[in-house]
Amino acid sequence: MAEDSAMKSMMKSELIELMARKQGHLAYKDVELAVKSLLEQMSHALAGGERIEIRGFGSFSLHFRPPRAGRNPKTGDSVSLPGKFVPHFKPGKELRERVNESLNKTGS
Amino acid sequence: MALTKADMAERLFEELGLNKREAKELVELFFEEVREALEDAHNVKLSGFGNFTLRDKTQRPGRNPKTGEEIPISARRVVTFRPGQKLKQRVEAYAGSQQQ
């Protein structure tokens, strides 16, 4: 399985910086506001039960988790947990292929 | 109905006063940068939203569901998304139409 802890990460601030450098004509601040708006739009859509569909990247939707009996780890008492929705991401074809091809190129 | 890149660009145009071309380009660039980072074996962590994490899967036995023939599923790298705490909480509260 995964060695993903050994992989490097890109944080939101680095993403904003890269984007600002690549397109040149907008100030860092504008790109930052744009990225925040994009993430808020996506969160808002999901929070309202709406799907997100980005061709070549993937789609986000909600999956329902039915109610279940859980336990209070401290007391051992059983508690009933209500059903809930969780966000789900399905990578699109282009993303799947590009990521998988990178396995052969970079190894690691 | 689903949220699309066009919707997002339109919103950037309305909210931030970017012109339509800039807005469209930024939306495109955003998803392309995330793809490139993942392609370069970087996980992508977007605080408040979630993390895109790479997982390497080893080869495993599989089967053609139509013919029943055994064929190995090759080793591969896949992307998974783990929603952040904030997004999970917002979504959990969605009681909308409980029909799943």
PDB file of C-alpha atoms in Angstrom:
ATOM      1  CA  MET A   1       0.000   0.000   0.000  1.00  0.00           C
ATOM      2  CA  ALA A   2       0.919   3.610   0.287  1.00  0.00           C
ATOM      3  CA  GLU A   3       4.076   5.313   1.342  1.00  0.00           C
ATOM      4  CA  ASP A   4       2.245   8.577   1.148  1.00  0.00           C
ATOM      5  CA  SER A   5       3.793   9.947   4.316  1.00  0.00           C
ATOM      6  CA  ALA A   6       7.110  10.019   2.460  1.00  0.00           C
ATOM      7  CA  MET A   7       5.641  12.168  -0.279  1.00  0.00           C
ATOM      8  CA  LYS A   8       6.009  15.906  -0.345  1.00  0.00           C
ATOM      9  CA  SER A   9       2.982  18.102  -0.060  1.00  0.00           C
ATOM     10  CA  MET A  10       1.837  21.276  -1.713  1.00  0.00           C
ATOM     11  CA  MET A  11      -0.018  23.595   0.636  1.00  0.00           C
ATOM     12  CA  LYS A  12      -2.665  26.128  -0.352  1.00  0.00           C
ATOM     13  CA  SER A  13      -0.220  29.054  -0.039  1.00  0.00           C
ATOM     14  CA  GLU A  14       2.237  27.359  -2.420  1.00  0.00           C
ATOM     15  CA  LEU A  15      -0.538  26.700  -4.900  1.00  0.00           C
ATOM     16  CA  ILE A  16      -1.524  30.375  -4.811  1.00  0.00           C
ATOM     17  CA  GLU A  17       2.092  31.425  -5.293  1.00  0.00           C
ATOM     18  CA  LEU A  18       2.567  29.125  -8.283  1.00  0.00           C
ATOM     19  CA  MET A  19      -0.630  30.385  -9.874  1.00  0.00           C
ATOM     20  CA  ALA A  20       0.319  34.023  -9.279  1.00  0.00           C
ATOM     21  CA  ARG A  21       3.714  33.445 -10.895  1.00  0.00           C
ATOM     22  CA  LYS A  22       2.273  31.643 -13.898  1.00  0.00           C
ATOM     23  CA  GLN A  23      -0.326  34.156 -14.947  1.00  0.00           C
ATOM     24  CA  GLY A  24       1.606  37.321 -14.178  1.00  0.00           C
ATOM     25  CA  HIS A  25      -0.981  40.033 -14.669  1.00  0.00           C
ATOM     26  CA  LEU A  26      -2.912  39.561 -11.414  1.00  0.00           C
ATOM     27  CA  ALA A  27      -1.517  40.463  -8.017  1.00  0.00           C
ATOM     28  CA  TYR A  28      -0.885  37.706  -5.466  1.00  0.00           C
ATOM     29  CA  LYS A  29      -3.741  39.117  -3.414  1.00  0.00           C
ATOM     30  CA  ASP A  30      -6.212  38.706  -6.288  1.00  0.00           C
ATOM     31  CA  VAL A  31      -5.136  35.132  -6.910  1.00  0.00           C
ATOM     32  CA  GLU A  32      -5.444  34.428  -3.198  1.00  0.00           C
ATOM     33  CA  LEU A  33      -8.986  35.812  -3.154  1.00  0.00           C
ATOM     34  CA  ALA A  34      -9.842  33.797  -6.261  1.00  0.00           C
ATOM     35  CA  VAL A  35      -8.576  30.526  -4.761  1.00  0.00           C
ATOM     36  CA  LYS A  36     -10.468  31.194  -1.536  1.00  0.00           C
ATOM     37  CA  SER A  37     -13.592  31.905  -3.547  1.00  0.00           C
ATOM     38  CA  LEU A  38     -13.193  28.691  -5.555  1.00  0.00           C
ATOM     39  CA  LEU A  39     -12.820  26.563  -2.424  1.00  0.00           C
ATOM     40  CA  GLU A  40     -15.746  28.328  -0.777  1.00  0.00           C
ATOM     41  CA  GLN A  41     -17.911  27.821  -3.869  1.00  0.00           C
ATOM     42  CA  MET A  42     -17.058  24.130  -3.863  1.00  0.00           C
ATOM     43  CA  SER A  43     -17.693  23.720  -0.125  1.00  0.00           C
ATOM     44  CA  HIS A  44     -20.933  25.637  -0.403  1.00  0.00           C
ATOM     45  CA  ALA A  45     -22.153  23.479  -3.268  1.00  0.00           C
ATOM     46  CA  LEU A  46     -21.449  20.269  -1.353  1.00  0.00           C
ATOM     47  CA  ALA A  47     -22.950  21.660   1.857  1.00  0.00           C
ATOM     48  CA  GLY A  48     -26.162  22.208  -0.118  1.00  0.00           C
ATOM     49  CA  GLY A  49     -26.118  18.702  -1.558  1.00  0.00           C
ATOM     50  CA  GLU A  50     -24.981  19.822  -5.009  1.00  0.00           C
ATOM     51  CA  ARG A  51     -22.433  17.860  -7.052  1.00  0.00           C
ATOM     52  CA  ILE A  52     -19.289  19.368  -8.576  1.00  0.00           C
ATOM     53  CA  GLU A  53     -18.196  18.224 -12.027  1.00  0.00           C
ATOM     54  CA  ILE A  54     -14.824  19.240 -13.430  1.00  0.00           C
ATOM     55  CA  ARG A  55     -13.995  17.484 -16.685  1.00  0.00           C
ATOM     56  CA  GLY A  56     -10.493  16.000 -16.698  1.00  0.00           C
ATOM     57  CA  PHE A  57     -10.156  16.518 -12.966  1.00  0.00           C
ATOM     58  CA  GLY A  58     -12.991  14.677 -11.315  1.00  0.00           C
ATOM     59  CA  SER A  59     -16.323  14.984  -9.584  1.00  0.00           C
ATOM     60  CA  PHE A  60     -17.347  15.542  -5.987  1.00  0.00           C
ATOM     61  CA  SER A  61     -20.601  14.265  -4.596  1.00  0.00           C
ATOM     62  CA  LEU A  62     -22.117  13.251  -1.279  1.00  0.00           C
ATOM     63  CA  HIS A  63     -22.340   9.711  -0.027  1.00  0.00           C
ATOM     64  CA  PHE A  64     -24.825   8.759   2.640  1.00  0.00           C
ATOM     65  CA  ARG A  65     -23.627   6.898   5.722  1.00  0.00           C
ATOM     66  CA  PRO A  66     -26.577   5.091   7.340  1.00  0.00           C
ATOM     67  CA  PRO A  67     -27.248   5.330  11.086  1.00  0.00           C
ATOM     68  CA  ARG A  68     -25.261   2.860  13.154  1.00  0.00           C
ATOM     69  CA  ALA A  69     -24.639   1.834  16.723  1.00  0.00           C
ATOM     70  CA  GLY A  70     -21.375   3.185  18.067  1.00  0.00           C
ATOM     71  CA  ARG A  71     -19.661   3.084  21.406  1.00  0.00           C
ATOM     72  CA  ASN A  72     -18.396   5.716  23.756  1.00  0.00           C
ATOM     73  CA  PRO A  73     -14.717   4.733  23.894  1.00  0.00           C
ATOM     74  CA  LYS A  74     -14.392   5.936  27.488  1.00  0.00           C
ATOM     75  CA  THR A  75     -17.390   4.305  29.082  1.00  0.00           C
ATOM     76  CA  GLY A  76     -18.100   1.497  26.627  1.00  0.00           C
ATOM     77  CA  ASP A  77     -21.746   2.556  26.517  1.00  0.00           C
ATOM     78  CA  SER A  78     -23.409   2.014  23.193  1.00  0.00           C
ATOM     79  CA  VAL A  79     -24.789   5.102  21.516  1.00  0.00           C
ATOM     80  CA  SER A  80     -26.816   5.368  18.351  1.00  0.00           C
ATOM     81  CA  LEU A  81     -25.143   7.490  15.687  1.00  0.00           C
ATOM     82  CA  PRO A  82     -27.459   9.164  13.190  1.00  0.00           C
ATOM     83  CA  GLY A  83     -27.002   8.842   9.432  1.00  0.00           C
ATOM     84  CA  LYS A  84     -24.907  11.488   7.761  1.00  0.00           C
ATOM     85  CA  PHE A  85     -23.512  12.651   4.442  1.00  0.00           C
ATOM     86  CA  VAL A  86     -19.812  12.627   3.639  1.00  0.00           C
ATOM     87  CA  PRO A  87     -18.031  14.250   0.675  1.00  0.00           C
ATOM     88  CA  HIS A  88     -16.725  11.857  -1.961  1.00  0.00           C
ATOM     89  CA  PHE A  89     -14.270  12.527  -4.800  1.00  0.00           C
ATOM     90  CA  LYS A  90     -14.012  10.465  -7.955  1.00  0.00           C
ATOM     91  CA  PRO A  91     -10.930  11.329 -10.023  1.00  0.00           C
ATOM     92  CA  GLY A  92     -11.563  11.931 -13.722  1.00  0.00           C
ATOM     93  CA  LYS A  93      -9.909  10.022 -16.531  1.00  0.00           C
ATOM     94  CA  GLU A  94      -7.188  12.566 -17.314  1.00  0.00           C
ATOM     95  CA  LEU A  95      -6.172  12.928 -13.660  1.00  0.00           C
ATOM     96  CA  ARG A  96      -6.155   9.147 -13.158  1.00  0.00           C
ATOM     97  CA  GLU A  97      -3.994   8.607 -16.213  1.00  0.00           C
ATOM     98  CA  ARG A  98      -1.532  11.411 -15.517  1.00  0.00           C
ATOM     99  CA  VAL A  99      -1.038  10.346 -11.921  1.00  0.00           C
ATOM    100  CA  ASN A 100      -0.632   6.718 -12.827  1.00  0.00           C
ATOM    101  CA  GLU A 101       1.832   7.467 -15.626  1.00  0.00           C
ATOM    102  CA  SER A 102       3.935   9.413 -13.142  1.00  0.00           C
ATOM    103  CA  LEU A 103       4.441   6.201 -11.207  1.00  0.00           C
ATOM    104  CA  ASN A 104       6.412   4.780 -14.102  1.00  0.00           C
ATOM    105  CA  LYS A 105       8.349   7.992 -14.720  1.00  0.00           C
ATOM    106  CA  THR A 106       9.402   8.869 -11.195  1.00  0.00           C
ATOM    107  CA  GLY A 107       9.274   5.493  -9.547  1.00  0.00           C
ATOM    108  CA  SER A 108       9.252   6.626  -5.892  1.00  0.00           C
TER     109      SER A 108
ATOM    110  CA  MET B   1     -27.585  20.466 -11.366  1.00  0.00           C
ATOM    111  CA  ALA B   2     -23.892  20.482 -10.698  1.00  0.00           C
ATOM    112  CA  LEU B   3     -21.290  23.157 -10.079  1.00  0.00           C
ATOM    113  CA  THR B   4     -18.997  23.506 -13.124  1.00  0.00           C
ATOM    114  CA  LYS B   5     -15.911  25.491 -14.107  1.00  0.00           C
ATOM    115  CA  ALA B   6     -18.141  27.918 -16.018  1.00  0.00           C
ATOM    116  CA  ASP B   7     -20.200  28.598 -12.860  1.00  0.00           C
ATOM    117  CA  MET B   8     -17.048  29.180 -10.849  1.00  0.00           C
ATOM    118  CA  ALA B   9     -15.579  31.575 -13.409  1.00  0.00           C
ATOM    119  CA  GLU B  10     -18.856  33.490 -13.577  1.00  0.00           C
ATOM    120  CA  ARG B  11     -18.745  33.865  -9.806  1.00  0.00           C
ATOM    121  CA  LEU B  12     -15.141  35.169  -9.865  1.00  0.00           C
ATOM    122  CA  PHE B  13     -16.253  37.688 -12.455  1.00  0.00           C
ATOM    123  CA  GLU B  14     -19.161  38.849 -10.268  1.00  0.00           C
ATOM    124  CA  GLU B  15     -17.425  38.716  -6.901  1.00  0.00           C
ATOM    125  CA  LEU B  16     -13.893  39.840  -7.611  1.00  0.00           C
ATOM    126  CA  GLY B  17     -14.368  41.946 -10.711  1.00  0.00           C
ATOM    127  CA  LEU B  18     -11.915  39.903 -12.758  1.00  0.00           C
ATOM    128  CA  ASN B  19     -12.740  40.079 -16.432  1.00  0.00           C
ATOM    129  CA  LYS B  20     -14.350  36.981 -17.906  1.00  0.00           C
ATOM    130  CA  ARG B  21     -11.237  35.785 -19.680  1.00  0.00           C
ATOM    131  CA  GLU B  22      -9.069  36.163 -16.561  1.00  0.00           C
ATOM    132  CA  ALA B  23     -11.684  34.398 -14.464  1.00  0.00           C
ATOM    133  CA  LYS B  24     -11.868  31.481 -16.877  1.00  0.00           C
ATOM    134  CA  GLU B  25      -8.090  31.193 -17.040  1.00  0.00           C
ATOM    135  CA  LEU B  26      -7.724  31.235 -13.262  1.00  0.00           C
ATOM    136  CA  VAL B  27     -10.245  28.447 -12.789  1.00  0.00           C
ATOM    137  CA  GLU B  28      -8.453  26.402 -15.436  1.00  0.00           C
ATOM    138  CA  LEU B  29      -5.067  27.148 -13.858  1.00  0.00           C
ATOM    139  CA  PHE B  30      -6.267  26.177 -10.395  1.00  0.00           C
ATOM    140  CA  PHE B  31      -7.249  22.645 -11.428  1.00  0.00           C
ATOM    141  CA  GLU B  32      -4.212  22.280 -13.683  1.00  0.00           C
ATOM    142  CA  GLU B  33      -1.811  23.193 -10.857  1.00  0.00           C
ATOM    143  CA  VAL B  34      -3.425  20.639  -8.566  1.00  0.00           C
ATOM    144  CA  ARG B  35      -3.134  18.001 -11.303  1.00  0.00           C
ATOM    145  CA  GLU B  36       0.506  18.899 -11.931  1.00  0.00           C
ATOM    146  CA  ALA B  37       1.389  18.698  -8.254  1.00  0.00           C
ATOM    147  CA  LEU B  38      -0.213  15.255  -8.017  1.00  0.00           C
ATOM    148  CA  GLU B  39       1.530  14.206 -11.199  1.00  0.00           C
ATOM    149  CA  ASP B  40       4.828  15.303  -9.595  1.00  0.00           C
ATOM    150  CA  ALA B  41       4.126  12.974  -6.663  1.00  0.00           C
ATOM    151  CA  HIS B  42       3.068  15.738  -4.297  1.00  0.00           C
ATOM    152  CA  ASN B  43       0.031  15.460  -2.068  1.00  0.00           C
ATOM    153  CA  VAL B  44      -2.093  18.597  -2.149  1.00  0.00           C
ATOM    154  CA  LYS B  45      -3.369  20.051   1.115  1.00  0.00           C
ATOM    155  CA  LEU B  46      -6.066  22.681   0.929  1.00  0.00           C
ATOM    156  CA  SER B  47      -6.841  23.657   4.504  1.00  0.00           C
ATOM    157  CA  GLY B  48     -10.522  23.997   5.265  1.00  0.00           C
ATOM    158  CA  PHE B  49     -11.405  21.935   2.192  1.00  0.00           C
ATOM    159  CA  GLY B  50      -9.413  18.728   2.181  1.00  0.00           C
ATOM    160  CA  ASN B  51      -6.322  16.815   1.102  1.00  0.00           C
ATOM    161  CA  PHE B  52      -5.653  15.037  -2.165  1.00  0.00           C
ATOM    162  CA  THR B  53      -3.409  12.133  -1.284  1.00  0.00           C
ATOM    163  CA  LEU B  54      -1.542   9.720  -3.516  1.00  0.00           C
ATOM    164  CA  ARG B  55      -1.543   6.017  -2.778  1.00  0.00           C
ATOM    165  CA  ASP B  56       0.592   3.415  -4.456  1.00  0.00           C
ATOM    166  CA  LYS B  57      -1.148   0.092  -4.926  1.00  0.00           C
ATOM    167  CA  THR B  58       0.747  -3.090  -5.541  1.00  0.00           C
ATOM    168  CA  GLN B  59      -0.297  -5.544  -8.208  1.00  0.00           C
ATOM    169  CA  ARG B  60      -3.200  -7.760  -7.136  1.00  0.00           C
ATOM    170  CA  PRO B  61      -5.179 -10.581  -8.673  1.00  0.00           C
ATOM    171  CA  GLY B  62      -8.304  -9.573 -10.531  1.00  0.00           C
ATOM    172  CA  ARG B  63     -10.819 -11.089 -12.857  1.00  0.00           C
ATOM    173  CA  ASN B  64     -12.642 -10.096 -15.984  1.00  0.00           C
ATOM    174  CA  PRO B  65     -16.209  -9.867 -14.649  1.00  0.00           C
ATOM    175  CA  LYS B  66     -17.645 -10.935 -18.001  1.00  0.00           C
ATOM    176  CA  THR B  67     -15.539 -13.978 -18.744  1.00  0.00           C
ATOM    177  CA  GLY B  68     -14.362 -14.875 -15.259  1.00  0.00           C
ATOM    178  CA  GLU B  69     -10.844 -15.024 -16.634  1.00  0.00           C
ATOM    179  CA  GLU B  70      -8.106 -14.208 -14.127  1.00  0.00           C
ATOM    180  CA  ILE B  71      -5.992 -11.191 -15.001  1.00  0.00           C
ATOM    181  CA  PRO B  72      -3.669  -9.355 -12.633  1.00  0.00           C
ATOM    182  CA  ILE B  73      -4.500  -5.723 -11.812  1.00  0.00           C
ATOM    183  CA  SER B  74      -1.189  -3.957 -12.314  1.00  0.00           C
ATOM    184  CA  ALA B  75       0.556  -1.817  -9.705  1.00  0.00           C
ATOM    185  CA  ARG B  76      -0.796   1.721  -9.885  1.00  0.00           C
ATOM    186  CA  ARG B  77      -0.839   5.113  -8.258  1.00  0.00           C
ATOM    187  CA  VAL B  78      -4.229   6.551  -7.378  1.00  0.00           C
ATOM    188  CA  VAL B  79      -5.537   9.823  -5.964  1.00  0.00           C
ATOM    189  CA  THR B  80      -7.784   9.845  -2.937  1.00  0.00           C
ATOM    190  CA  PHE B  81      -9.529  12.821  -1.379  1.00  0.00           C
ATOM    191  CA  ARG B  82      -9.878  13.221   2.362  1.00  0.00           C
ATOM    192  CA  PRO B  83     -12.245  16.026   3.276  1.00  0.00           C
ATOM    193  CA  GLY B  84     -11.095  18.431   5.983  1.00  0.00           C
ATOM    194  CA  GLN B  85     -12.849  18.807   9.306  1.00  0.00           C
ATOM    195  CA  LYS B  86     -14.580  22.013   8.271  1.00  0.00           C
ATOM    196  CA  LEU B  87     -15.975  20.590   5.036  1.00  0.00           C
ATOM    197  CA  LYS B  88     -17.075  17.392   6.780  1.00  0.00           C
ATOM    198  CA  GLN B  89     -19.000  19.371   9.362  1.00  0.00           C
ATOM    199  CA  ARG B  90     -20.696  21.534   6.766  1.00  0.00           C
ATOM    200  CA  VAL B  91     -21.717  18.532   4.700  1.00  0.00           C
ATOM    201  CA  GLU B  92     -22.874  16.468   7.659  1.00  0.00           C
ATOM    202  CA  ALA B  93     -25.370  19.167   8.447  1.00  0.00           C
ATOM    203  CA  TYR B  94     -26.940  18.668   5.033  1.00  0.00           C
ATOM    204  CA  ALA B  95     -30.306  17.190   5.885  1.00  0.00           C
ATOM    205  CA  GLY B  96     -31.750  18.076   2.470  1.00  0.00           C
ATOM    206  CA  SER B  97     -33.729  15.249   1.042  1.00  0.00           C
ATOM    207  CA  GLN B  98     -32.652  12.291   3.176  1.00  0.00           C
ATOM    208  CA  GLN B  99     -33.168   9.950   0.253  1.00  0.00           C
ATOM    209  CA  GLN B 100     -29.389   9.452  -0.129  1.00  0.00           C
TER     210      GLN B 100
END
